Short mmCIF file of C-alpha atoms and ligand atoms in Angstrom, two decimals:
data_model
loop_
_atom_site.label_atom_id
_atom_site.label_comp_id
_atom_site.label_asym_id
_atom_site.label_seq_id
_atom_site.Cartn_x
_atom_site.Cartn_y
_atom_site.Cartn_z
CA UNK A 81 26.93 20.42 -28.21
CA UNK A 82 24.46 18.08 -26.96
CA UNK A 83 21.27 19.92 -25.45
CA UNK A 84 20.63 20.14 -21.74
CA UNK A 85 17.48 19.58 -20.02
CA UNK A 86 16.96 19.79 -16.73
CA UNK A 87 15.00 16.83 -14.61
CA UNK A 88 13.83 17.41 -11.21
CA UNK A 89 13.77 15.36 -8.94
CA UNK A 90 16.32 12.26 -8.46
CA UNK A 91 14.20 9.32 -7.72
CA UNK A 92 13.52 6.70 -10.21
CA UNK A 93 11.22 8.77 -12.41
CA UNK A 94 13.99 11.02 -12.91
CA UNK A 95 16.85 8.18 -13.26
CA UNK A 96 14.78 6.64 -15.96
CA UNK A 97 13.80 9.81 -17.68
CA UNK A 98 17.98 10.70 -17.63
CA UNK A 99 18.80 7.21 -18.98
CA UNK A 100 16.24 6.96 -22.26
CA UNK A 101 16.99 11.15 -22.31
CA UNK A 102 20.88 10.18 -23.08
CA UNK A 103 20.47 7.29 -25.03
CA UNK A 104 18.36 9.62 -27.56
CA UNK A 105 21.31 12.15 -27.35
CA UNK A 106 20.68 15.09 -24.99
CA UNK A 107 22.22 16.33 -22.25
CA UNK A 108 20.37 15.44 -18.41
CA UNK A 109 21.05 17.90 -15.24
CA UNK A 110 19.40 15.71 -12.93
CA UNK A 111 18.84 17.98 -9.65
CA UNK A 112 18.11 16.27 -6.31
CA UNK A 113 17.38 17.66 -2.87
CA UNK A 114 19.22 14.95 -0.96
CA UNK A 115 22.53 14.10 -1.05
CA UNK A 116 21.65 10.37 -2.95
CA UNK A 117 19.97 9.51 -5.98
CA UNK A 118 16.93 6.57 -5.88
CA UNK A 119 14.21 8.71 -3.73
CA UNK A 120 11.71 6.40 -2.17
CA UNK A 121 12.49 3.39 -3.91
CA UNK A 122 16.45 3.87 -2.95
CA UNK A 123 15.23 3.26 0.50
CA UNK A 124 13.13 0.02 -0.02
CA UNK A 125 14.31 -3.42 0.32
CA UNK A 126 12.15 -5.68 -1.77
CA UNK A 127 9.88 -4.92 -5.05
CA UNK A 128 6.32 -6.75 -5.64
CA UNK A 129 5.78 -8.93 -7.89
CA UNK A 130 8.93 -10.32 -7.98
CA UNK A 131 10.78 -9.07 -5.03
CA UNK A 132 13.20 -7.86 -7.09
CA UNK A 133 15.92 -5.32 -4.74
CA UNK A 134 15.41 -1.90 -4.82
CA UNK A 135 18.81 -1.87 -4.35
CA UNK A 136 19.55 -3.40 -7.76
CA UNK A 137 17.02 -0.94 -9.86
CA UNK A 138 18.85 1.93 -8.33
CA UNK A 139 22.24 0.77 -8.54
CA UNK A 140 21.41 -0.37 -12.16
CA UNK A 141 20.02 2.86 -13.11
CA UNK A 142 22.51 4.72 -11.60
CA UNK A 143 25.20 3.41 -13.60
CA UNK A 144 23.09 3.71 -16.54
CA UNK A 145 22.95 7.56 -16.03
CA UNK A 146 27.16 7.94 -15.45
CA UNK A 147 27.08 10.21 -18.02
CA UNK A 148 24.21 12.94 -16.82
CA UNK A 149 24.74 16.19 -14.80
CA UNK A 150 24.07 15.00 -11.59
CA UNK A 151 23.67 17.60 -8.84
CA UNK A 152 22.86 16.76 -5.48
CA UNK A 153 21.50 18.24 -2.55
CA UNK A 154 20.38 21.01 -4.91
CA UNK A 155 17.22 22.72 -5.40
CA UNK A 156 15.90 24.93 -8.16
CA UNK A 157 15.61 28.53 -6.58
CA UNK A 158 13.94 29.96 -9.90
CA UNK A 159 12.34 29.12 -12.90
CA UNK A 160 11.77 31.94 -15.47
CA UNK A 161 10.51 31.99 -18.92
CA UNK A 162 12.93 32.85 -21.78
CA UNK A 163 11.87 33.25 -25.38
CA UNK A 164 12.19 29.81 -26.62
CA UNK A 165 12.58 28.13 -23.01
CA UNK A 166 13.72 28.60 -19.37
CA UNK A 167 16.60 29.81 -17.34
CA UNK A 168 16.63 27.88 -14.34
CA UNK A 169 18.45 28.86 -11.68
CA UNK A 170 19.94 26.35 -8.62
CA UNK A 171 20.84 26.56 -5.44
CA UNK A 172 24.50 25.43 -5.70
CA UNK A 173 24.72 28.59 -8.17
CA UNK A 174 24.62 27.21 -11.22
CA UNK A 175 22.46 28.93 -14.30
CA UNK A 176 20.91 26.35 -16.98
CA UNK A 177 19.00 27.45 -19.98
CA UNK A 178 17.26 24.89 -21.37
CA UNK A 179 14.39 24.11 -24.16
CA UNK A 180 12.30 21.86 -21.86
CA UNK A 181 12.16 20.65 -18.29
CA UNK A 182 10.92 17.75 -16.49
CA UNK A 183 9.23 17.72 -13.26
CA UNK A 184 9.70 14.42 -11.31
CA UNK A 185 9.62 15.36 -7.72
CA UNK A 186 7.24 12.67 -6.60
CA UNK A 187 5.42 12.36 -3.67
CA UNK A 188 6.23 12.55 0.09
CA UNK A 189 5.19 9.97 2.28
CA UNK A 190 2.13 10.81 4.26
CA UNK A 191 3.00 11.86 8.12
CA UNK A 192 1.69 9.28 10.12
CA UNK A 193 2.20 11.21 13.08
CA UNK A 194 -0.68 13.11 12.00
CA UNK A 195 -3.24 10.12 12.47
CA UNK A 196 -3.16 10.91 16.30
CA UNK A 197 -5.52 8.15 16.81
CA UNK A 198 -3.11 5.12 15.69
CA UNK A 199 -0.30 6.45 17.83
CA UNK A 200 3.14 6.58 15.83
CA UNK A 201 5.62 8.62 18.04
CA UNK A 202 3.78 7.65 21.08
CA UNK A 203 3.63 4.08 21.56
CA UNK A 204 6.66 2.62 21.46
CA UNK A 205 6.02 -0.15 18.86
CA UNK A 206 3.96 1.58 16.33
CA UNK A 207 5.95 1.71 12.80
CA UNK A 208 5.33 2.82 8.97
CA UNK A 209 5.53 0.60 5.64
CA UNK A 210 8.37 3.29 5.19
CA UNK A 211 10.19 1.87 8.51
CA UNK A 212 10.04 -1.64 7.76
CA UNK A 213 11.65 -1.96 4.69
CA UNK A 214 14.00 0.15 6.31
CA UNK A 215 14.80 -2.58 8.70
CA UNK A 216 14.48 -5.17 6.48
CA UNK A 217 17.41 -3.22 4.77
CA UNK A 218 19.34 -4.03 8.10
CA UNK A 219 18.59 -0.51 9.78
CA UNK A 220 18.72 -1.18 13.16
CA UNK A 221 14.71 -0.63 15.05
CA UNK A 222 14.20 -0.88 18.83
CA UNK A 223 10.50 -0.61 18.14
CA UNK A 224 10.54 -3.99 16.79
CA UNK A 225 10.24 -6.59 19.06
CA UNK A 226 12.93 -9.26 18.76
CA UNK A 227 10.08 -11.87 18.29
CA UNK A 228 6.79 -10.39 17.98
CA UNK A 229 3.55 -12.50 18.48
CA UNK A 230 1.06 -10.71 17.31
CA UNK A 231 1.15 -7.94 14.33
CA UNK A 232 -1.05 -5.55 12.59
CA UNK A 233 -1.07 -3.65 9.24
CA UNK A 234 -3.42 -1.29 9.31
CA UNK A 235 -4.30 0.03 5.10
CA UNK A 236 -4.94 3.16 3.86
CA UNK A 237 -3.37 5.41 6.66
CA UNK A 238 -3.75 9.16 5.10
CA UNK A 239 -5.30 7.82 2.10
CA UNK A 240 -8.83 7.81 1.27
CA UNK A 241 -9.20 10.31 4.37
CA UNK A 242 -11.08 13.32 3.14
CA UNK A 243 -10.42 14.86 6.91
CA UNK A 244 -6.69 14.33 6.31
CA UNK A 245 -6.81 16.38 3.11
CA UNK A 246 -5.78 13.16 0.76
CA UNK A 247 -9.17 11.45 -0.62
CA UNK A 248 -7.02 9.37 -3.30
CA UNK A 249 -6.22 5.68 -2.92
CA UNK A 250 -2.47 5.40 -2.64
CA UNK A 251 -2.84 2.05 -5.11
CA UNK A 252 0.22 0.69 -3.87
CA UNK A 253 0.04 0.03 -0.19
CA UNK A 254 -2.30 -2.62 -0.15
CA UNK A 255 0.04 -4.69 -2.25
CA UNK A 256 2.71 -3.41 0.37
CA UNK A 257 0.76 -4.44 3.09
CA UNK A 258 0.13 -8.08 1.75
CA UNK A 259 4.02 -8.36 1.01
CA UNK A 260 5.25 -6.91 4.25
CA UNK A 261 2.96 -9.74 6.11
CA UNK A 262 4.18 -12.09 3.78
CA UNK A 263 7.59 -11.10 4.79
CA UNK A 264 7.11 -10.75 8.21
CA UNK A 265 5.67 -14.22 8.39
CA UNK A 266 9.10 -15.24 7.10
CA UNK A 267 11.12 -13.87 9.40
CA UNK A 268 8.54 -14.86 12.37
CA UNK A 269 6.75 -18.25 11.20
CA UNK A 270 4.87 -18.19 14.74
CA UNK A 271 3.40 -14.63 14.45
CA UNK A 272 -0.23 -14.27 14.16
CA UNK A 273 -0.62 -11.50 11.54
CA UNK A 274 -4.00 -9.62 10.68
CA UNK A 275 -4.22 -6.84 7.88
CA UNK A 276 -7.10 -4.29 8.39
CA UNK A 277 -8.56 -2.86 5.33
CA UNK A 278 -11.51 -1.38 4.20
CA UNK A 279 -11.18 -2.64 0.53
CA UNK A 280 -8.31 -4.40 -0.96
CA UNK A 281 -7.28 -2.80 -4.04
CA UNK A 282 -5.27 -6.17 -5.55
CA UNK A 283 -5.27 -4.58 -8.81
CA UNK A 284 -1.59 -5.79 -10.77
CA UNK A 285 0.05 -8.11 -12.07
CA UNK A 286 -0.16 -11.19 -9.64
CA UNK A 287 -1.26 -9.35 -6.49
CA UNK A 288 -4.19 -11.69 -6.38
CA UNK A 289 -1.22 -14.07 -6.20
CA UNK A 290 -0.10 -12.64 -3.24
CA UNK A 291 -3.10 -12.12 -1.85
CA UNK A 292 -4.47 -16.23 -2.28
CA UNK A 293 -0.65 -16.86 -1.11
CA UNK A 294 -0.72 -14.61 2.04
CA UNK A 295 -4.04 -16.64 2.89
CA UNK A 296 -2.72 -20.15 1.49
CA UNK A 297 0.56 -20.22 2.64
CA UNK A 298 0.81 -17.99 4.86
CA UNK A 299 -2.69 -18.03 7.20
CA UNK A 300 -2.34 -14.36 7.13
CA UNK A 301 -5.95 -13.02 8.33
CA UNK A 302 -7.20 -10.00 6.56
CA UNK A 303 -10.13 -7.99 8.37
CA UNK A 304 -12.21 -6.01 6.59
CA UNK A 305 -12.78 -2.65 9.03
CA UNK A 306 -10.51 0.57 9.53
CA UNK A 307 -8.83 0.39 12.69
CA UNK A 308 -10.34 2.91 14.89
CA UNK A 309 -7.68 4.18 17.35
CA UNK A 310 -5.06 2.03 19.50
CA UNK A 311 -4.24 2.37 23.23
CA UNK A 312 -1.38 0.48 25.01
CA UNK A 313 -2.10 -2.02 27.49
CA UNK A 314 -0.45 -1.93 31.35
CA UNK A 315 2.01 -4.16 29.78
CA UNK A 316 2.92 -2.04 27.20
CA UNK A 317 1.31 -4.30 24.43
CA UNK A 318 -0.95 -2.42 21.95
CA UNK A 319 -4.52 -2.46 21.53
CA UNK A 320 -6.48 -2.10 18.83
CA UNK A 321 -9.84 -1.59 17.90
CA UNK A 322 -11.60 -1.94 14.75
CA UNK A 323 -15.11 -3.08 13.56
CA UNK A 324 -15.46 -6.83 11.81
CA UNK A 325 -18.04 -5.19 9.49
CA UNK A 326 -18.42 -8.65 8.05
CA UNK A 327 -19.80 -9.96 11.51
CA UNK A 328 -20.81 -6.57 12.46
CA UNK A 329 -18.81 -6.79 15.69
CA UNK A 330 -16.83 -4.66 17.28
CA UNK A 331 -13.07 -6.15 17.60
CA UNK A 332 -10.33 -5.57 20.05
CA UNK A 333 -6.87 -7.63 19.71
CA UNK A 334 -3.60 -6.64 21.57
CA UNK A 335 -0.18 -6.56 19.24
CA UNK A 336 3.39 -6.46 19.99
CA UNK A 337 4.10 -4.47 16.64
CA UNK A 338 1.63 -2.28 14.72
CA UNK A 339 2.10 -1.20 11.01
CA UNK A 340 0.74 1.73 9.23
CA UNK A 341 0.36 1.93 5.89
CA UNK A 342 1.49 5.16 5.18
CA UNK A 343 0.07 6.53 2.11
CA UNK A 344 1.57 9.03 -0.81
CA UNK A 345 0.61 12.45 -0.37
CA UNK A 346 1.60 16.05 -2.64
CA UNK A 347 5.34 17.06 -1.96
CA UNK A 348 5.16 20.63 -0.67
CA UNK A 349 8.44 20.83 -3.25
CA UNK A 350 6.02 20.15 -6.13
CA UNK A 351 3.74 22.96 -5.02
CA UNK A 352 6.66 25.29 -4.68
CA UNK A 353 8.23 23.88 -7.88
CA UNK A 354 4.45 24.33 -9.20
CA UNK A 355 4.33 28.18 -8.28
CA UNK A 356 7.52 28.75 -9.47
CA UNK A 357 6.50 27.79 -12.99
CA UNK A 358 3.03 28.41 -12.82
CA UNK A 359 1.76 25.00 -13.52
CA UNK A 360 -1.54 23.84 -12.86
CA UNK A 361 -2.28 22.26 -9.57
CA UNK A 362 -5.13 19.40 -9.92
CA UNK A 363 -7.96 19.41 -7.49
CA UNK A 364 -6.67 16.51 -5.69
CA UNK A 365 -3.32 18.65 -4.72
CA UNK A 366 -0.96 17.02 -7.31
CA UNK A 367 -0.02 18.18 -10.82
CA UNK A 368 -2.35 18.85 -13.15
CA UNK A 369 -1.79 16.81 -16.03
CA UNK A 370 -3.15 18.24 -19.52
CA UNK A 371 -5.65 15.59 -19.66
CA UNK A 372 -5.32 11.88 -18.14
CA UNK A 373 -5.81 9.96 -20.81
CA UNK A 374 -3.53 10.76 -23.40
CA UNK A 375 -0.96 13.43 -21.89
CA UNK A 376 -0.74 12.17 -18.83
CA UNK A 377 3.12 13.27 -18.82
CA UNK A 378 1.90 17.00 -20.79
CA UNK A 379 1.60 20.18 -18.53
CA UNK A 380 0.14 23.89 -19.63
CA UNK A 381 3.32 25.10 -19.67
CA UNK A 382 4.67 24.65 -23.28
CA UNK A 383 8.17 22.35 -22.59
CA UNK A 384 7.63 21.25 -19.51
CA UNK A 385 6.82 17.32 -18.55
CA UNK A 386 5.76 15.48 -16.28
CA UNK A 387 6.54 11.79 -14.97
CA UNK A 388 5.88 10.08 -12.22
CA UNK A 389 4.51 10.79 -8.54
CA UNK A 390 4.04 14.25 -8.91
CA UNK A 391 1.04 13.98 -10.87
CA UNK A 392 -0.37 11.57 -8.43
CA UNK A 393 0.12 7.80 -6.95
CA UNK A 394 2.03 5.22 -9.26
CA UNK A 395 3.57 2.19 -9.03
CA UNK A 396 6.92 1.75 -9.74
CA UNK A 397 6.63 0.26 -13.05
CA UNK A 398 3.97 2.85 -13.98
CA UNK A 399 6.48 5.62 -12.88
CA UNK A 400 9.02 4.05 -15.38
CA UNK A 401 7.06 3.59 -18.04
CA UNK A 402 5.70 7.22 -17.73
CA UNK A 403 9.55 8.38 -17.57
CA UNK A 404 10.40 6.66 -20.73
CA UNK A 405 6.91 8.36 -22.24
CA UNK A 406 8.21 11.97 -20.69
CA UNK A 407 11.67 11.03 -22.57
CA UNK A 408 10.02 10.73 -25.88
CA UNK A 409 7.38 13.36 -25.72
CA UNK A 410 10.82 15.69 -24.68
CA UNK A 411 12.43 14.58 -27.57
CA UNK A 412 9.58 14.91 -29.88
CA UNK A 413 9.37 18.71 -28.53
CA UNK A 414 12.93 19.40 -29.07
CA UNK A 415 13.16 18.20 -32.74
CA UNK A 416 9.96 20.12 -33.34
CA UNK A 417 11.49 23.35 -31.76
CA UNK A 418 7.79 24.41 -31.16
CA UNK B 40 -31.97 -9.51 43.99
CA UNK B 41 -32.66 -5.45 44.34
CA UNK B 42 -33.69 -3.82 41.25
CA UNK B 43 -31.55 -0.81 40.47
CA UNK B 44 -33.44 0.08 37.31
CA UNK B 45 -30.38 -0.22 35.33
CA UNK B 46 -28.16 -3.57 34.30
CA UNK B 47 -24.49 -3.73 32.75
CA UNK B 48 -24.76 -5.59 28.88
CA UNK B 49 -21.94 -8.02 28.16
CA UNK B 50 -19.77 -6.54 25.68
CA UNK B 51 -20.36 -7.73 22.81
CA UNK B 52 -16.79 -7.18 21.24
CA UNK B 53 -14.46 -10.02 20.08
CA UNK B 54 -11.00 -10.47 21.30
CA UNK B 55 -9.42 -11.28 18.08
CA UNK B 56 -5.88 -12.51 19.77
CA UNK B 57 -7.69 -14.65 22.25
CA UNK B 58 -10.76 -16.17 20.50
CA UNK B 59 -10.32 -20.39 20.29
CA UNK B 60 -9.89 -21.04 16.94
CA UNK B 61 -9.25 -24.93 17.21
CA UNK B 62 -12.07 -25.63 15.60
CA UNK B 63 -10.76 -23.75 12.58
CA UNK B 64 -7.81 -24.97 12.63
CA UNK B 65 -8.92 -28.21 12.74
CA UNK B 66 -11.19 -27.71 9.59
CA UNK B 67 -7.70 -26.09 8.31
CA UNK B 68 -5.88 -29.80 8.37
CA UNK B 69 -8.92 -31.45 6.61
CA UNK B 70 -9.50 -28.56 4.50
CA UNK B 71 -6.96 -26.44 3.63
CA UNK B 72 -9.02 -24.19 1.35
CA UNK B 73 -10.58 -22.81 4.63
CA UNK B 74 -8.03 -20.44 4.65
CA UNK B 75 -8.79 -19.11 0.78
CA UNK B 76 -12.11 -17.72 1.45
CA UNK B 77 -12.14 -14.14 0.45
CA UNK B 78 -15.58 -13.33 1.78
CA UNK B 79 -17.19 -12.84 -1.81
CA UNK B 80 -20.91 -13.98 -0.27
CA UNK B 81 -21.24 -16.29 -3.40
CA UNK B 82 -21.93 -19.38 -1.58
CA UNK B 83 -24.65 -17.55 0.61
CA UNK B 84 -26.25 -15.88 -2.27
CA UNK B 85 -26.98 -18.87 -4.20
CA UNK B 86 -27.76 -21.58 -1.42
CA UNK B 87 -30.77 -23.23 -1.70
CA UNK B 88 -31.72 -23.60 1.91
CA UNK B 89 -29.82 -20.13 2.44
CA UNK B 90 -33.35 -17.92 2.45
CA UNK B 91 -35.11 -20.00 4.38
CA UNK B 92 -32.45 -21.25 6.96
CA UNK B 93 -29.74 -18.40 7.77
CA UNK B 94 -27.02 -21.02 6.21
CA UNK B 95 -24.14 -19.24 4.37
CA UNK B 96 -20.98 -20.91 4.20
CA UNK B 97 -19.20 -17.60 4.17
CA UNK B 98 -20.54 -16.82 7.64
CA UNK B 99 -19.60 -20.35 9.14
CA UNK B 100 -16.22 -19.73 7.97
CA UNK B 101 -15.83 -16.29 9.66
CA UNK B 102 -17.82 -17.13 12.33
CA UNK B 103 -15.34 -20.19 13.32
CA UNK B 104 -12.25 -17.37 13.14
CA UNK B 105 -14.58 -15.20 15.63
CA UNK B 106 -14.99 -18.01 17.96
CA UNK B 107 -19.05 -17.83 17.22
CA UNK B 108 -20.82 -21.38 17.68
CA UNK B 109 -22.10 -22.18 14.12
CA UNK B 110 -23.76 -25.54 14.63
CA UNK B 111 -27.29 -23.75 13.71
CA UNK B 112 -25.96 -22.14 10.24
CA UNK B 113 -24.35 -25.59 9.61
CA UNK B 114 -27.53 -27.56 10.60
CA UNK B 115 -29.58 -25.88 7.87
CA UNK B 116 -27.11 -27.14 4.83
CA UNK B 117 -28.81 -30.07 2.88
CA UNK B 118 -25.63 -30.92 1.55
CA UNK B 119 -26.88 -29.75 -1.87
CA UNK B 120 -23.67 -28.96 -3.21
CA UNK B 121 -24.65 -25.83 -5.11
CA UNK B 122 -21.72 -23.63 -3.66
CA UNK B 123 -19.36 -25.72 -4.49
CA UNK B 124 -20.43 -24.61 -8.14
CA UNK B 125 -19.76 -20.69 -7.71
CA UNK B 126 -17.38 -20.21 -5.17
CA UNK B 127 -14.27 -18.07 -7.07
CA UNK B 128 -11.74 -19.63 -5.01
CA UNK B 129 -12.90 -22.79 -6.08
CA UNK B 130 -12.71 -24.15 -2.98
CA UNK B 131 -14.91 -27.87 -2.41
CA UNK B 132 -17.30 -26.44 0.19
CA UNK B 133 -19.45 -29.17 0.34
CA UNK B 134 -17.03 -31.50 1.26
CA UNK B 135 -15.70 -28.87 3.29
CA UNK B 136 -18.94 -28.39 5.34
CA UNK B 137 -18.63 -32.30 5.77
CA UNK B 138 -15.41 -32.63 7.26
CA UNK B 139 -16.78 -29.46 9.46
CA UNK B 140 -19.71 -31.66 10.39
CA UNK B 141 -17.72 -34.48 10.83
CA UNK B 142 -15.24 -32.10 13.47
CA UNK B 143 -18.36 -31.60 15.26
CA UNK B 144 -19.64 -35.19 15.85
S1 LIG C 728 -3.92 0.83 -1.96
FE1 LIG C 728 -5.14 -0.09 -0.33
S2 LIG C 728 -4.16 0.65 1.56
FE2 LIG C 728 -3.47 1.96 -0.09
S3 LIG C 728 -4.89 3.67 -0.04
FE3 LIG C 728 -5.65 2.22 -1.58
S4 LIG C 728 -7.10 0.95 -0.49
FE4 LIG C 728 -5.86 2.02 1.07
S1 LIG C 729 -24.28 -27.42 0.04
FE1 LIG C 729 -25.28 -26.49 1.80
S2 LIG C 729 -24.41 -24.43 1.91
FE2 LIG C 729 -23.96 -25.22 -0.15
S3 LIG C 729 -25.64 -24.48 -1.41
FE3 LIG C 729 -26.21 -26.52 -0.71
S4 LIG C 729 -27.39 -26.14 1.14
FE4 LIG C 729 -26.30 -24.26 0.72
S1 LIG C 730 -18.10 -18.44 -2.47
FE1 LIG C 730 -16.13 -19.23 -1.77
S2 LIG C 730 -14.84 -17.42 -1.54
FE2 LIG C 730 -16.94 -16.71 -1.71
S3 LIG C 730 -17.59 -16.49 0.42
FE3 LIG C 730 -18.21 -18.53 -0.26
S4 LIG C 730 -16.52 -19.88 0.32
FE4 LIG C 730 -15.78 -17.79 0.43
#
């Protein structure tokens, strides 16, 4: 009998983890809230560097992973500590006892409702990363104007915001930002498109390519201020407000579509998961990894792993290298029996 | 006119969507690695006439995008060419700042 383990958590951290997890001869229960498998990613049209589809990665992994337990729209109900591992105990009433466990319930996408000052929910065409590549997977979005003139990204919405109760950089959404311009310059060659940032965190492979292209190519205009708050117009165009600190001027320009850069931020079902199994919580609200350097994927709770989101933002390469890492530190518990 | 003992100040904020940026865009067709700037501050830092002059090609640059007149950065540039020699994005600024001249004539 091959030997179960149980992954939480469906998205790609806990595809990949399933896939290297088989392929080394064990057993996955991968259990997943909603009723699909691919989490975030599942939802997302095109992936930087390469613009490689989302669409692909999932499907690709998800054939990979025929042969795992796959339960959706399931959730754990209880964790509880057996002698030499843990009964785990799901919604859909199913009992697992397994040696070791790995957490993978990533992240939740910060509400961008709760930046009251930028509007989303209010005006009618203010939009998230998250809805964009929603319509650019053909989703249907009457905030979008059928040709827009002028459009803002406004970076690091619920991220570095100490008020909002995330200080972390969300690493990725600057890269998103630059791509979604990129991509939105595509579709609309005449749109004027300005990016608002207070850094720009450029910081993988090529995304100072995409950065010099967005600028080359593209004439995107990136502003270096946070955007302040935004107001409609009589016309119902937006308004925003930022500062140029480069010029040290205060700036107002009026948009047809504004998007926010929604950031990643702890999923409540990683602190309930977290209480459940008493694992350390880290003081910026995600998992607390046993150190991060070397056991990044290593919780205090002897068996269970970690990979991916939970522990914090990553990109989606980082997630599946760290779910291929999780795999092998699993395996290398397993064979030890310790 | 009757003194009130109070007067309105202009605003001094910058309509981004409507600011005349022909000049750039002009600059743009002659030099295309206008657009590639990245606001590093390079160019300013190591200019010559920079200290004594107000000249930095990274504020002409923004300046044209913010519809600011910057004939009196510009007219402090001896053409020295130094820039050209640390600018990241290699960009040719001195030729650049010629062709902007040259717009302006
Ligand atoms: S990656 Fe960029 S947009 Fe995202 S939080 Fe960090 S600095 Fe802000
Ligand atoms: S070319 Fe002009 S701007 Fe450049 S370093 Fe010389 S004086 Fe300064
Ligand atoms: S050195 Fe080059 S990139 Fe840096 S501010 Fe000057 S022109 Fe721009």
């Amino acid at each position: 009998m091959k030997e179960n383990v149980v992954i939480i958590g469906g998205g790609i951290a806990g595809m990949e983890a399933a896939r290297q997890l088989l392929l080394l001869g064990y057993h996955p229960i991968v259990v997943e809230q909603k009723d699909r498998l691919g989490g975030h990613v599942g939802q997302w049209h095109r992936l930087f560097p390469d613009m490689a589809s989302a669409q692909d990665l999932i499907r690709g992994l998800g054939e990979e992973i025929s042969d795992a337990n796959i339960f959706l729209e399931t959730k754990v109900n209880s964790i509880n500590r057996l002698r030499d591992g843990y009964q785990v105990m799901l919604s859909n009433g199913v009992n697992v006892a397994c040696r070791s466990l790995l957490v993978a319930s990533g992240f939740q996408l910060f509400d961008a409702a709760r930046k009251e000052e930028y509007g989303y929910g209010v005006y009618d065409h203010v939009i998230t990363n998250s809805d964009l590549e929603a319509w650019f997977n053909g989703k249907p979005d009457v905030r979008i104007p059928e040709v827009p003139e002028n459009v803002g990204f406004v970076h690091c919405v619920g991220s570095r915001d100490l008020k909002a109760g995330n200080l972390e950089c969300s690493k990725v959404c600057c890269m998103t930002a630059v791509k979604q311009a990129i991509e939105i310059k595509e579709k609309f060659p005449s749109a004027r498109v300005w990016c608002f940032y207070m850094d720009l965190r450029l910081f993988g492979k090529k995304y100072e390519d995409f950065y010099l292209g967005a600028q080359q190519e593209y004439g995107i205009q990136f502003v270096r201020g946070r955007v302040s708050e935004v107001g409609e117009t009589a016309d119902g165009r937006l308004q925003v407000k930022a500062e140029d600190t480069l010029t040290g001027k205060p700036l107002r320009v009026r948009l047809d579509l504004l998007v926010l850069m929604a950031g990643m931020a702890c999923n409540p079902e990683m602190t309930r998961l977290a209480r459940m199994a008493r694992l350390d919580i880290d003081s910026d609200g995600f998992l607390k990894s046993l150190d991060n350097i070397r056991s990044i994927n290593a919780s205090n709770r002897p068996g269970i792993f970690f990979a991916g989101a939970c522990t914090g933002p990553k990109t989606v390469p980082e997630t599946l290298a760290e779910a291929r890492a999780a795999a092998l530190d699993i395996h290398r518990y397993l064979q030890k029996g310790l | 006119m009757t003194d009130f003992g109070f007067k309105l100040s202009k605003s001094s904020a910058v309509e981004l969507d409507k600011v005349d940026t022909t000049l750039f865009e002009r600059l743009c067709e002659a030099s295309p690695d206008a657009r590639i700037c990245m606001n590093c501050g390079s160019c300013g830092a190591t200019c010559t006439a920079g200290p004594y002059s107000g000249m930095s090609l990274r504020k002409v640059l923004l300046g044209l995008q913010r519809g600011q007149d910057v004939r009196p950065l510009l007219s402090g540039c001896m053409l020295c060419g130094k820039c050209t020699m640390v600018c990241p994005r290699g960009i040719n600024t001195r030729n650049l700042i010629l062709n902007l001249c040259r717009i302006y004539d």
